Coordinates of C-alpha atoms in Angstrom, one line a residue:
M1 CA 13.5 -17.2 4.9
G2 CA 14.3 -13.5 4.7
K3 CA 12.5 -10.8 6.5
S4 CA 8.9 -10.1 5.6
K5 CA 8.6 -7.0 3.5
L6 CA 6.1 -4.2 4.4
L7 CA 5.4 -1.3 2.0
F8 CA 3.7 1.9 3.2
I9 CA 2.1 4.3 0.7
T10 CA 0.9 7.6 2.1
H11 CA 0.5 11.2 1.1
E12 CA 1.9 12.5 4.4
M13 CA 4.4 11.5 7.0
S14 CA 6.1 13.3 9.9
P15 CA 8.5 15.1 9.9
F16 CA 8.2 15.8 6.1
L17 CA 4.5 16.8 5.9
E18 CA 2.1 17.0 8.8
L19 CA -1.5 17.7 7.8
T20 CA -3.6 15.2 9.8
K21 CA -3.3 12.2 12.2
I22 CA -2.0 10.2 9.3
A23 CA 1.4 11.8 9.5
E24 CA 1.9 10.6 13.1
I25 CA 0.8 7.0 12.4
T26 CA 2.9 6.7 9.2
R27 CA 5.9 7.9 11.1
Q28 CA 5.5 5.6 14.2
L29 CA 4.0 2.5 12.7
P30 CA 6.8 1.7 10.2
Q31 CA 9.4 2.0 12.9
A32 CA 7.4 -0.2 15.3
M33 CA 7.1 -2.9 12.5
Q34 CA 10.8 -2.6 11.7
E35 CA 11.5 -3.3 15.3
K36 CA 9.3 -6.4 15.0
G37 CA 11.5 -7.6 12.2
Y38 CA 9.8 -6.3 9.0
E39 CA 11.8 -4.9 6.2
I40 CA 10.3 -1.5 5.5
R41 CA 9.9 0.8 2.5
I42 CA 7.8 4.1 2.5
L43 CA 6.6 6.0 -0.5
M44 CA 5.0 9.5 -0.6
P45 CA 4.6 12.5 -2.9
R46 CA 7.3 15.2 -2.9
F47 CA 5.0 18.2 -2.4
G48 CA 6.5 21.6 -3.0
N49 CA 6.3 22.6 0.6
I50 CA 8.6 19.8 1.7
N51 CA 12.0 21.4 2.2
E52 CA 14.6 19.4 0.2
R53 CA 17.7 20.9 1.9
R54 CA 16.4 20.6 5.5
N55 CA 15.2 17.0 4.9
R56 CA 18.3 16.1 2.8
L57 CA 16.4 14.7 -0.1
H58 CA 18.4 13.6 -3.1
E59 CA 17.5 12.1 -6.4
V60 CA 17.8 8.4 -7.0
I61 CA 19.0 8.4 -10.6
R62 CA 18.5 4.6 -11.2
L63 CA 14.8 4.9 -10.3
S64 CA 14.1 8.2 -12.0
G65 CA 13.3 8.6 -15.7
M66 CA 10.1 6.8 -16.0
N67 CA 7.0 8.3 -17.6
I68 CA 3.5 7.9 -16.1
I69 CA 0.7 8.1 -18.7
I70 CA -2.5 9.9 -17.7
N71 CA -5.1 10.8 -20.3
D72 CA -2.7 9.9 -23.1
N73 CA -0.1 12.4 -21.7
D74 CA 3.4 11.4 -20.6
N75 CA 4.3 12.7 -17.2
P76 CA 8.0 12.3 -16.0
L77 CA 8.5 10.7 -12.7
I78 CA 11.5 11.7 -10.5
I79 CA 12.4 9.7 -7.4
K80 CA 14.1 11.2 -4.4
V81 CA 15.0 9.7 -1.1
A82 CA 15.6 10.8 2.4
S83 CA 16.5 9.0 5.6
I84 CA 15.2 9.1 9.1
P85 CA 18.4 8.5 11.0
A86 CA 16.8 7.8 14.4
A87 CA 14.8 4.9 12.8
R88 CA 17.2 3.8 10.1
M89 CA 14.4 4.1 7.6
Q90 CA 14.4 5.4 4.0
V91 CA 11.5 7.3 2.5
Y92 CA 11.1 7.5 -1.3
F93 CA 9.5 10.7 -2.7
L94 CA 7.7 10.8 -6.0
D95 CA 8.2 14.1 -7.8
N96 CA 6.8 15.7 -10.9
E97 CA 7.1 19.4 -11.6
E98 CA 3.6 20.0 -12.9
Y99 CA 1.7 18.0 -10.3
F100 CA 3.7 18.6 -7.1
Q101 CA 5.8 21.7 -7.3
R102 CA 3.3 24.1 -5.6
K103 CA 3.4 26.0 -2.3
H104 CA 0.2 24.3 -1.2
V105 CA -0.8 20.7 -1.0
F106 CA -4.4 19.9 -2.0
A107 CA -5.9 23.4 -2.3
D108 CA -4.6 26.8 -3.5
K109 CA -4.0 29.8 -1.3
D110 CA -7.7 30.7 -1.3
G111 CA -8.7 27.2 -0.2
K112 CA -9.9 26.0 -3.6
F113 CA -9.5 22.3 -4.2
Y114 CA -7.0 21.8 -7.1
A115 CA -8.9 20.9 -10.3
D116 CA -6.2 18.3 -11.2
N117 CA -6.2 16.5 -7.8
D118 CA -7.7 13.5 -9.7
E119 CA -4.7 13.3 -12.0
R120 CA -2.2 14.0 -9.2
T121 CA -3.8 11.0 -7.4
I122 CA -3.6 8.7 -10.5
F123 CA 0.0 9.8 -11.0
F124 CA 1.0 9.0 -7.4
C125 CA -0.7 5.6 -7.3
K126 CA 0.6 4.4 -10.7
G127 CA 4.0 5.9 -9.9
A128 CA 4.3 4.2 -6.5
L129 CA 3.7 0.8 -8.0
E130 CA 6.1 1.3 -10.9
T131 CA 8.8 2.6 -8.5
V132 CA 8.5 -0.6 -6.4
K133 CA 8.8 -2.7 -9.5
K134 CA 11.9 -0.8 -10.5
L135 CA 13.3 -1.4 -7.0
G136 CA 13.0 -5.1 -7.6
W137 CA 11.5 -5.4 -4.1
A138 CA 8.4 -7.7 -3.7
P139 CA 6.3 -6.6 -0.7
D140 CA 4.4 -9.2 1.4
V141 CA 2.0 -6.5 2.7
I142 CA 1.2 -3.1 1.1
H143 CA -0.4 -0.7 3.6
C144 CA -2.1 2.4 2.1
H145 CA -2.9 5.5 4.1
G146 CA -5.0 8.5 3.0
W147 CA -7.4 9.1 0.1
M148 CA -4.6 9.9 -2.3
S149 CA -3.5 6.2 -2.2
A150 CA -7.0 4.8 -2.7
L151 CA -6.4 3.6 -6.3
V152 CA -3.5 1.4 -5.3
P153 CA -5.7 -1.5 -4.2
A154 CA -7.6 -1.4 -7.5
Y155 CA -4.5 -1.4 -9.5
L156 CA -3.0 -4.3 -7.5
K157 CA -6.0 -6.5 -8.0
T158 CA -6.4 -5.8 -11.7
T159 CA -3.4 -4.6 -13.8
Y160 CA -0.7 -5.8 -11.4
K161 CA -2.4 -9.0 -10.1
D162 CA 0.0 -11.3 -12.1
D163 CA 3.0 -9.1 -11.9
P164 CA 5.9 -11.0 -10.2
T165 CA 6.5 -8.1 -7.8
F166 CA 3.0 -8.0 -6.5
K167 CA 1.3 -11.3 -7.2
N168 CA 1.7 -12.5 -3.6
S169 CA 1.2 -9.1 -2.0
K170 CA -1.7 -8.5 0.4
V171 CA -3.1 -5.0 0.5
V172 CA -4.3 -3.2 3.7
Y173 CA -6.1 0.1 3.6
S174 CA -6.5 2.5 6.6
I175 CA -9.8 4.4 6.8
Y176 CA -9.7 7.9 8.5
E177 CA -12.1 10.7 8.9
N178 CA -13.2 12.2 5.6
E179 CA -10.3 14.5 4.6
F180 CA -12.0 16.5 1.9
T181 CA -15.6 17.6 1.0
E182 CA -15.1 18.4 -2.7
K183 CA -15.3 16.2 -5.7
M184 CA -12.7 15.0 -8.1
D185 CA -13.0 15.8 -11.8
A186 CA -16.1 14.2 -13.4
D187 CA -13.8 12.2 -15.7
F188 CA -11.8 10.8 -12.8
A189 CA -13.0 7.1 -13.1
R190 CA -12.2 7.1 -16.9
K191 CA -8.8 8.6 -16.5
A192 CA -7.9 6.1 -13.7
V193 CA -8.3 3.1 -16.0
M194 CA -4.9 1.6 -17.0
G195 CA -3.6 -1.5 -18.7
D196 CA -6.4 -4.1 -19.4
M197 CA -8.8 -2.4 -17.0
T198 CA -12.2 -1.1 -18.0
E199 CA -14.3 1.6 -16.6
A200 CA -16.3 -1.1 -14.8
H201 CA -13.2 -1.6 -12.6
T202 CA -13.2 2.1 -11.5
E203 CA -17.0 2.6 -11.4
V204 CA -16.9 2.5 -7.6
Y205 CA -14.7 5.6 -7.6
K206 CA -16.9 7.5 -10.1
E207 CA -18.5 10.0 -7.7
G208 CA -15.1 11.3 -6.8
T209 CA -15.9 12.1 -3.2
N210 CA -13.8 11.1 -0.2
S211 CA -16.3 8.4 0.6
A212 CA -16.2 7.1 -3.0
M213 CA -12.4 6.9 -2.7
Y214 CA -12.7 4.9 0.4
A215 CA -15.4 2.7 -1.2
G216 CA -13.0 1.7 -4.0
A217 CA -10.2 1.0 -1.6
I218 CA -12.5 -1.2 0.6
Q219 CA -13.7 -3.2 -2.4
Y220 CA -10.2 -4.1 -3.6
S221 CA -8.3 -4.4 -0.3
D222 CA -7.6 -7.6 1.6
G223 CA -7.9 -5.9 5.0
I224 CA -9.3 -2.7 6.4
V225 CA -8.0 -0.7 9.4
L226 CA -10.4 1.7 11.1
A227 CA -7.8 4.3 12.0
S228 CA -10.0 7.1 13.4
E229 CA -12.8 7.3 15.9
N230 CA -15.1 9.5 13.8
I231 CA -15.5 7.7 10.5
N232 CA -18.4 8.6 8.2
A233 CA -21.4 6.3 8.9
D234 CA -21.8 5.3 5.2
V235 CA -18.2 4.3 5.0
L236 CA -18.5 2.3 8.2
N237 CA -21.5 0.5 6.8
N238 CA -19.5 -0.2 3.7
V239 CA -16.7 -1.7 5.7
K240 CA -19.2 -3.9 7.7
N241 CA -20.8 -5.2 4.5
S242 CA -17.5 -5.9 2.8
N243 CA -16.8 -9.2 4.5
K244 CA -13.1 -8.1 4.7
S245 CA -10.8 -8.6 7.6
V246 CA -11.0 -5.5 9.8
L247 CA -8.8 -4.1 12.5
D248 CA -11.1 -2.0 14.8
Y249 CA -10.1 1.4 16.1
V250 CA -8.2 1.6 19.3
S251 CA -7.5 5.0 20.9
T252 CA -4.0 4.1 22.0
A253 CA -1.0 3.6 19.6
D254 CA -1.0 -0.2 20.2
Y255 CA 1.1 -1.3 17.2
E256 CA 1.1 -4.9 18.4
N257 CA -2.5 -5.0 16.9
Y258 CA -1.1 -4.1 13.5
Y259 CA 1.6 -6.7 13.7
N260 CA -1.0 -9.4 14.5
F261 CA -3.3 -8.1 11.7
Y262 CA -0.6 -8.2 9.1
D263 CA 0.0 -11.8 10.2
E264 CA -3.7 -12.6 9.9
I265 CA -3.9 -11.1 6.4
T266 CA -0.8 -12.9 5.0
S267 CA -1.8 -16.3 6.5
D268 CA -5.4 -16.2 5.2
E269 CA -6.3 -17.4 1.7
L270 CA -8.8 -14.7 0.8
V271 CA -10.9 -14.8 -2.3
H272 CA -11.7 -11.6 -4.1
V273 CA -14.5 -10.8 -6.5
A274 CA -13.8 -7.5 -8.2

């Protein structure tokens, strides 16, 4: 038996982009799990304010060149990589000039939520899974962090459920405090449909709020991590009513809990009704 494979999908990670508590967790948790024996891969967007020279990003030609279709439009996907020498970990960055080459992350200089954040999210989630397929690396556990990765569980349990790369993968989603108060484009749920999915599969995301993003991720995940102390009450109720395996919030960075949780998730034969 080789090492168990653990994939992290996040929209931020220290030292590349530090917006919220997510950046700290997604920096420390992968290293802690690597030290426990997991083989690690990390994927995140290459936002325009991530300095390529300082962080020594370089393009991975063999992975680049794919197109991600959104709303019948082809969007080129460029993959770059950087290393964290102290941890011997590689981070793969998903880049697209139209969606990510901006000075700001989720809102413009005046604080206005980008109108295309819905398409940026779809691009990232589809692109992340296609990148892993192209890597030829089948993860045992996929752990998603942040609202921008919230479509990944839905795609894994529908379009990719029989894909050889993902058919045995378990998906874990971390819930944090609500990160935005705006709404996605009204057409978000329709645009998010891919493959043989229908709008019924994305109905749960339709409101386009932060809580709706979490609701969709909860519905399609195998396990839920409560990663913040102050989680929206409706989201907490949703978690409690989901009958999913849950890792409760702990105030200290006790990553042993995560290790045990991954073990629980991968050893359980869980049944999903989407």
